[in-house]
Amino acid sequence: MNIFIYAGSFDPVTNGHIDIIQRSRKLCDKLIVAVGVNEGKKPAFSTEEKIELIRASLKDQDGIEITCFKGLLTDFARKVGAKTIIKGLRAMSDFEFEFQMAMMNKHLAADIETLFMMTNVDYSYVSSSGVKAVAKAGGDISGLVPECIKDKIMERLGG
Ligand code: PNS
């Protein structure tokens, strides 16, 4: 079984993430969407809330598992049997950091590949931090996040 893993902070999930999830799902038998738990960071949404927002955005979609992990992504990928890490790339500014992470992951696990998928041009400017900034200022986040989770995000962050 060809298992891909798509990991991120998802604080919160955006339409850009959902686009990468749906397109990468077509390239594998099973896609594991994994929320990274970083105890050093203070996210806006708890891990459980992040998972719930992703689940609500993807309801009824086969072959997608949503979960969380702590520690190294390569260790988690090995544990779940994933041989491919999928990463979304928006702009050159993403590239440098993602390139370093991919190299480090290759160093840690030579048998695991990182695949980069270019963002859909419609979402090239969309980021979780941008969504949070707009929502906190009471702005309209329509089109930036799935419609079905928009109200939940606004209830939580809306100014
Ligand atoms: O959405 P993000 O913030 O770009 O996601 C980052 C994430 C969770 C994918 C990244 O921080 C990660 O892989 N964390 C696990 C720690 C790890 O494996 N580090 C080694 C590579 S530098």
PDB file of C-alpha atoms and ligand atoms in Angstrom:
ATOM      1  CA  MET A   1       0.000   0.000   0.000  1.00  0.00           C
ATOM      2  CA  ASN A   2       1.375   3.375  -1.074  1.00  0.00           C
ATOM      3  CA  ILE A   3       0.913   5.656   1.954  1.00  0.00           C
ATOM      4  CA  PHE A   4       1.672   9.392   1.878  1.00  0.00           C
ATOM      5  CA  ILE A   5       1.904  11.632   4.902  1.00  0.00           C
ATOM      6  CA  TYR A   6       1.009  15.331   4.879  1.00  0.00           C
ATOM      7  CA  ALA A   7       2.112  16.990   8.108  1.00  0.00           C
ATOM      8  CA  GLY A   8       1.674  20.545   9.269  1.00  0.00           C
ATOM      9  CA  SER A   9       0.649  22.855  12.061  1.00  0.00           C
ATOM     10  CA  PHE A  10      -2.811  23.444  10.509  1.00  0.00           C
ATOM     11  CA  ASP A  11      -3.506  26.368  12.877  1.00  0.00           C
ATOM     12  CA  PRO A  12      -6.109  26.442  11.326  1.00  0.00           C
ATOM     13  CA  VAL A  13      -6.456  24.383   8.126  1.00  0.00           C
ATOM     14  CA  THR A  14      -6.922  26.586   5.030  1.00  0.00           C
ATOM     15  CA  ASN A  15      -8.228  26.103   1.507  1.00  0.00           C
ATOM     16  CA  GLY A  16      -4.584  25.861   0.412  1.00  0.00           C
ATOM     17  CA  HIS A  17      -4.077  22.822   2.674  1.00  0.00           C
ATOM     18  CA  ILE A  18      -7.337  21.226   1.540  1.00  0.00           C
ATOM     19  CA  ASP A  19      -6.293  21.628  -2.103  1.00  0.00           C
ATOM     20  CA  ILE A  20      -2.951  19.874  -1.444  1.00  0.00           C
ATOM     21  CA  ILE A  21      -4.764  17.113   0.500  1.00  0.00           C
ATOM     22  CA  GLN A  22      -7.226  16.452  -2.309  1.00  0.00           C
ATOM     23  CA  ARG A  23      -4.629  16.497  -5.079  1.00  0.00           C
ATOM     24  CA  SER A  24      -2.086  14.363  -3.220  1.00  0.00           C
ATOM     25  CA  ARG A  25      -4.766  11.836  -2.230  1.00  0.00           C
ATOM     26  CA  LYS A  26      -5.042  10.974  -5.943  1.00  0.00           C
ATOM     27  CA  LEU A  27      -1.363   9.957  -6.001  1.00  0.00           C
ATOM     28  CA  CYS A  28      -1.497   7.373  -3.195  1.00  0.00           C
ATOM     29  CA  ASP A  29      -3.647   4.607  -1.710  1.00  0.00           C
ATOM     30  CA  LYS A  30      -3.931   6.294   1.662  1.00  0.00           C
ATOM     31  CA  LEU A  31      -3.111   9.806   2.843  1.00  0.00           C
ATOM     32  CA  ILE A  32      -2.346  10.455   6.501  1.00  0.00           C
ATOM     33  CA  VAL A  33      -2.903  14.081   7.488  1.00  0.00           C
ATOM     34  CA  ALA A  34      -0.845  14.596  10.637  1.00  0.00           C
ATOM     35  CA  VAL A  35      -1.063  17.583  12.951  1.00  0.00           C
ATOM     36  CA  GLY A  36       2.372  18.215  14.445  1.00  0.00           C
ATOM     37  CA  VAL A  37       2.264  18.814  18.207  1.00  0.00           C
ATOM     38  CA  ASN A  38       4.973  21.292  19.136  1.00  0.00           C
ATOM     39  CA  GLU A  39       4.995  21.918  22.866  1.00  0.00           C
ATOM     40  CA  GLY A  40       7.251  24.944  22.430  1.00  0.00           C
ATOM     41  CA  LYS A  41       4.591  26.829  20.438  1.00  0.00           C
ATOM     42  CA  LYS A  42       1.320  28.305  21.637  1.00  0.00           C
ATOM     43  CA  PRO A  43      -1.174  27.626  18.846  1.00  0.00           C
ATOM     44  CA  ALA A  44      -4.518  29.402  18.469  1.00  0.00           C
ATOM     45  CA  PHE A  45      -6.331  26.050  18.214  1.00  0.00           C
ATOM     46  CA  SER A  46      -5.736  22.914  20.300  1.00  0.00           C
ATOM     47  CA  THR A  47      -4.643  19.731  18.537  1.00  0.00           C
ATOM     48  CA  GLU A  48      -8.151  18.281  19.009  1.00  0.00           C
ATOM     49  CA  GLU A  49      -9.746  21.405  17.513  1.00  0.00           C
ATOM     50  CA  LYS A  50      -7.346  21.343  14.551  1.00  0.00           C
ATOM     51  CA  ILE A  51      -8.203  17.697  13.868  1.00  0.00           C
ATOM     52  CA  GLU A  52     -11.923  18.474  14.157  1.00  0.00           C
ATOM     53  CA  LEU A  53     -11.649  21.396  11.692  1.00  0.00           C
ATOM     54  CA  ILE A  54      -9.765  19.199   9.183  1.00  0.00           C
ATOM     55  CA  ARG A  55     -12.281  16.375   9.645  1.00  0.00           C
ATOM     56  CA  ALA A  56     -15.248  18.710   9.090  1.00  0.00           C
ATOM     57  CA  SER A  57     -13.586  20.066   5.932  1.00  0.00           C
ATOM     58  CA  LEU A  58     -12.998  16.594   4.474  1.00  0.00           C
ATOM     59  CA  LYS A  59     -16.118  14.722   5.478  1.00  0.00           C
ATOM     60  CA  ASP A  60     -16.947  11.574   3.476  1.00  0.00           C
ATOM     61  CA  GLN A  61     -13.594  11.452   1.733  1.00  0.00           C
ATOM     62  CA  ASP A  62     -12.201   7.929   1.484  1.00  0.00           C
ATOM     63  CA  GLY A  63      -8.602   7.004   2.088  1.00  0.00           C
ATOM     64  CA  ILE A  64      -7.749   9.959   4.298  1.00  0.00           C
ATOM     65  CA  GLU A  65      -6.792   9.477   7.953  1.00  0.00           C
ATOM     66  CA  ILE A  66      -6.448  12.476  10.247  1.00  0.00           C
ATOM     67  CA  THR A  67      -4.235  12.210  13.288  1.00  0.00           C
ATOM     68  CA  CYS A  68      -1.478  13.940  15.273  1.00  0.00           C
ATOM     69  CA  PHE A  69       2.124  13.227  16.146  1.00  0.00           C
ATOM     70  CA  LYS A  70       4.844  14.394  18.527  1.00  0.00           C
ATOM     71  CA  GLY A  71       8.561  14.212  17.884  1.00  0.00           C
ATOM     72  CA  LEU A  72      10.214  13.554  14.551  1.00  0.00           C
ATOM     73  CA  LEU A  73       8.100  13.310  11.430  1.00  0.00           C
ATOM     74  CA  THR A  74      10.362  10.600  10.008  1.00  0.00           C
ATOM     75  CA  ASP A  75       9.824   8.440  13.127  1.00  0.00           C
ATOM     76  CA  PHE A  76       6.083   8.891  12.793  1.00  0.00           C
ATOM     77  CA  ALA A  77       6.204   8.153   9.044  1.00  0.00           C
ATOM     78  CA  ARG A  78       8.049   4.889   9.770  1.00  0.00           C
ATOM     79  CA  LYS A  79       5.540   3.988  12.483  1.00  0.00           C
ATOM     80  CA  VAL A  80       2.589   4.373  10.102  1.00  0.00           C
ATOM     81  CA  GLY A  81       4.356   2.818   7.107  1.00  0.00           C
ATOM     82  CA  ALA A  82       4.477   5.991   4.976  1.00  0.00           C
ATOM     83  CA  LYS A  83       7.335   6.166   2.491  1.00  0.00           C
ATOM     84  CA  THR A  84       6.487   9.625   1.125  1.00  0.00           C
ATOM     85  CA  ILE A  85       6.146  12.994   2.833  1.00  0.00           C
ATOM     86  CA  ILE A  86       4.121  15.463   0.786  1.00  0.00           C
ATOM     87  CA  LYS A  87       4.760  19.192   1.188  1.00  0.00           C
ATOM     88  CA  GLY A  88       2.939  22.126  -0.361  1.00  0.00           C
ATOM     89  CA  LEU A  89       5.001  24.984  -1.774  1.00  0.00           C
ATOM     90  CA  ARG A  90       3.621  28.461  -2.342  1.00  0.00           C
ATOM     91  CA  ALA A  91       6.531  30.716  -3.121  1.00  0.00           C
ATOM     92  CA  MET A  92      10.302  30.878  -3.099  1.00  0.00           C
ATOM     93  CA  SER A  93      10.025  32.079   0.488  1.00  0.00           C
ATOM     94  CA  ASP A  94       8.686  28.630   1.485  1.00  0.00           C
ATOM     95  CA  PHE A  95      11.400  26.880  -0.445  1.00  0.00           C
ATOM     96  CA  GLU A  96      14.464  27.552   1.674  1.00  0.00           C
ATOM     97  CA  PHE A  97      12.954  26.297   4.918  1.00  0.00           C
ATOM     98  CA  GLU A  98      11.229  23.341   3.253  1.00  0.00           C
ATOM     99  CA  PHE A  99      14.440  22.423   1.427  1.00  0.00           C
ATOM    100  CA  GLN A 100      16.340  22.325   4.731  1.00  0.00           C
ATOM    101  CA  MET A 101      13.625  20.217   6.373  1.00  0.00           C
ATOM    102  CA  ALA A 102      13.602  17.805   3.423  1.00  0.00           C
ATOM    103  CA  MET A 103      17.392  17.428   3.634  1.00  0.00           C
ATOM    104  CA  MET A 104      17.253  16.851   7.390  1.00  0.00           C
ATOM    105  CA  ASN A 105      14.489  14.286   6.943  1.00  0.00           C
ATOM    106  CA  LYS A 106      16.584  12.572   4.228  1.00  0.00           C
ATOM    107  CA  HIS A 107      19.513  12.481   6.629  1.00  0.00           C
ATOM    108  CA  LEU A 108      17.310  10.909   9.300  1.00  0.00           C
ATOM    109  CA  ALA A 109      15.536   8.461   6.994  1.00  0.00           C
ATOM    110  CA  ALA A 110      17.116   7.799   3.602  1.00  0.00           C
ATOM    111  CA  ASP A 111      14.266   5.482   2.601  1.00  0.00           C
ATOM    112  CA  ILE A 112      11.601   8.217   2.894  1.00  0.00           C
ATOM    113  CA  GLU A 113      11.088  10.669   0.018  1.00  0.00           C
ATOM    114  CA  THR A 114       9.778  14.233   0.229  1.00  0.00           C
ATOM    115  CA  LEU A 115       7.568  15.296  -2.672  1.00  0.00           C
ATOM    116  CA  PHE A 116       6.784  18.979  -3.232  1.00  0.00           C
ATOM    117  CA  MET A 117       3.462  19.959  -4.748  1.00  0.00           C
ATOM    118  CA  MET A 118       2.975  23.486  -6.059  1.00  0.00           C
ATOM    119  CA  THR A 119       0.048  25.329  -4.602  1.00  0.00           C
ATOM    120  CA  ASN A 120      -3.011  26.093  -6.671  1.00  0.00           C
ATOM    121  CA  VAL A 121      -2.433  29.667  -7.866  1.00  0.00           C
ATOM    122  CA  ASP A 122      -5.770  30.692  -6.316  1.00  0.00           C
ATOM    123  CA  TYR A 123      -4.345  29.957  -2.860  1.00  0.00           C
ATOM    124  CA  SER A 124      -0.755  31.073  -3.321  1.00  0.00           C
ATOM    125  CA  TYR A 125      -1.194  33.931  -0.822  1.00  0.00           C
ATOM    126  CA  VAL A 126      -3.241  31.951   1.736  1.00  0.00           C
ATOM    127  CA  SER A 127      -1.611  31.019   5.038  1.00  0.00           C
ATOM    128  CA  SER A 128      -2.885  30.058   8.491  1.00  0.00           C
ATOM    129  CA  SER A 129      -1.249  33.161   9.965  1.00  0.00           C
ATOM    130  CA  GLY A 130      -2.951  35.358   7.356  1.00  0.00           C
ATOM    131  CA  VAL A 131      -6.323  33.763   8.150  1.00  0.00           C
ATOM    132  CA  LYS A 132      -5.784  34.373  11.883  1.00  0.00           C
ATOM    133  CA  ALA A 133      -4.786  37.983  11.321  1.00  0.00           C
ATOM    134  CA  VAL A 134      -7.881  38.692   9.194  1.00  0.00           C
ATOM    135  CA  ALA A 135     -10.222  36.822  11.579  1.00  0.00           C
ATOM    136  CA  LYS A 136      -8.852  38.540  14.698  1.00  0.00           C
ATOM    137  CA  ALA A 137      -9.436  41.919  13.072  1.00  0.00           C
ATOM    138  CA  GLY A 138     -13.033  40.899  12.274  1.00  0.00           C
ATOM    139  CA  GLY A 139     -12.385  40.648   8.513  1.00  0.00           C
ATOM    140  CA  ASP A 140     -14.022  38.276   6.046  1.00  0.00           C
ATOM    141  CA  ILE A 141     -12.243  34.907   5.738  1.00  0.00           C
ATOM    142  CA  SER A 142     -14.586  33.596   3.000  1.00  0.00           C
ATOM    143  CA  GLY A 143     -12.614  31.835   0.292  1.00  0.00           C
ATOM    144  CA  LEU A 144      -9.595  31.392   2.565  1.00  0.00           C
ATOM    145  CA  VAL A 145     -10.922  28.441   4.587  1.00  0.00           C
ATOM    146  CA  PRO A 146     -13.629  25.844   3.853  1.00  0.00           C
ATOM    147  CA  GLU A 147     -17.085  27.422   4.138  1.00  0.00           C
ATOM    148  CA  CYS A 148     -18.238  24.805   6.687  1.00  0.00           C
ATOM    149  CA  ILE A 149     -15.579  25.792   9.258  1.00  0.00           C
ATOM    150  CA  LYS A 150     -15.628  29.550   8.679  1.00  0.00           C
ATOM    151  CA  ASP A 151     -18.069  30.281  11.516  1.00  0.00           C
ATOM    152  CA  LYS A 152     -16.173  28.087  14.002  1.00  0.00           C
ATOM    153  CA  ILE A 153     -12.972  29.987  13.253  1.00  0.00           C
ATOM    154  CA  MET A 154     -14.692  33.365  13.513  1.00  0.00           C
ATOM    155  CA  GLU A 155     -16.399  32.390  16.790  1.00  0.00           C
ATOM    156  CA  ARG A 156     -13.011  31.537  18.227  1.00  0.00           C
ATOM    157  CA  LEU A 157     -10.889  34.356  16.829  1.00  0.00           C
ATOM    158  CA  GLY A 158     -13.243  36.981  15.482  1.00  0.00           C
ATOM    159  CA  GLY A 159     -12.660  40.491  16.780  1.00  0.00           C
TER     160      GLY A 159
HETATM  161  O1  PNS B   1       2.702  23.765   8.862  1.00  0.00           O
HETATM  162  P1  PNS B   1       4.129  23.783   9.308  1.00  0.00           P
HETATM  163  O2  PNS B   1       4.294  24.675  10.527  1.00  0.00           O
HETATM  164  O3  PNS B   1       5.085  24.107   8.201  1.00  0.00           O
HETATM  165  O4  PNS B   1       4.441  22.278   9.791  1.00  0.00           O
HETATM  166  C1  PNS B   1       5.653  21.957  10.314  1.00  0.00           C
HETATM  167  C2  PNS B   1       5.826  20.445  10.622  1.00  0.00           C
HETATM  168  C3  PNS B   1       4.884  19.982  11.716  1.00  0.00           C
HETATM  169  C4  PNS B   1       5.606  19.625   9.378  1.00  0.00           C
HETATM  170  C5  PNS B   1       7.308  20.376  11.079  1.00  0.00           C
HETATM  171  O5  PNS B   1       7.499  21.254  12.137  1.00  0.00           O
HETATM  172  C6  PNS B   1       7.761  18.998  11.462  1.00  0.00           C
HETATM  173  O6  PNS B   1       8.023  18.150  10.618  1.00  0.00           O
HETATM  174  N1  PNS B   1       7.889  18.779  12.781  1.00  0.00           N
HETATM  175  C7  PNS B   1       8.407  17.554  13.334  1.00  0.00           C
HETATM  176  C8  PNS B   1       9.823  17.728  13.834  1.00  0.00           C
HETATM  177  C9  PNS B   1      10.844  17.123  12.871  1.00  0.00           C
HETATM  178  O7  PNS B   1      10.672  16.041  12.343  1.00  0.00           O
HETATM  179  N2  PNS B   1      11.953  17.839  12.645  1.00  0.00           N
HETATM  180  C10 PNS B   1      13.023  17.351  11.785  1.00  0.00           C
HETATM  181  C11 PNS B   1      13.084  18.061  10.452  1.00  0.00           C
HETATM  182  S1  PNS B   1      13.901  19.614  10.623  1.00  0.00           S
END
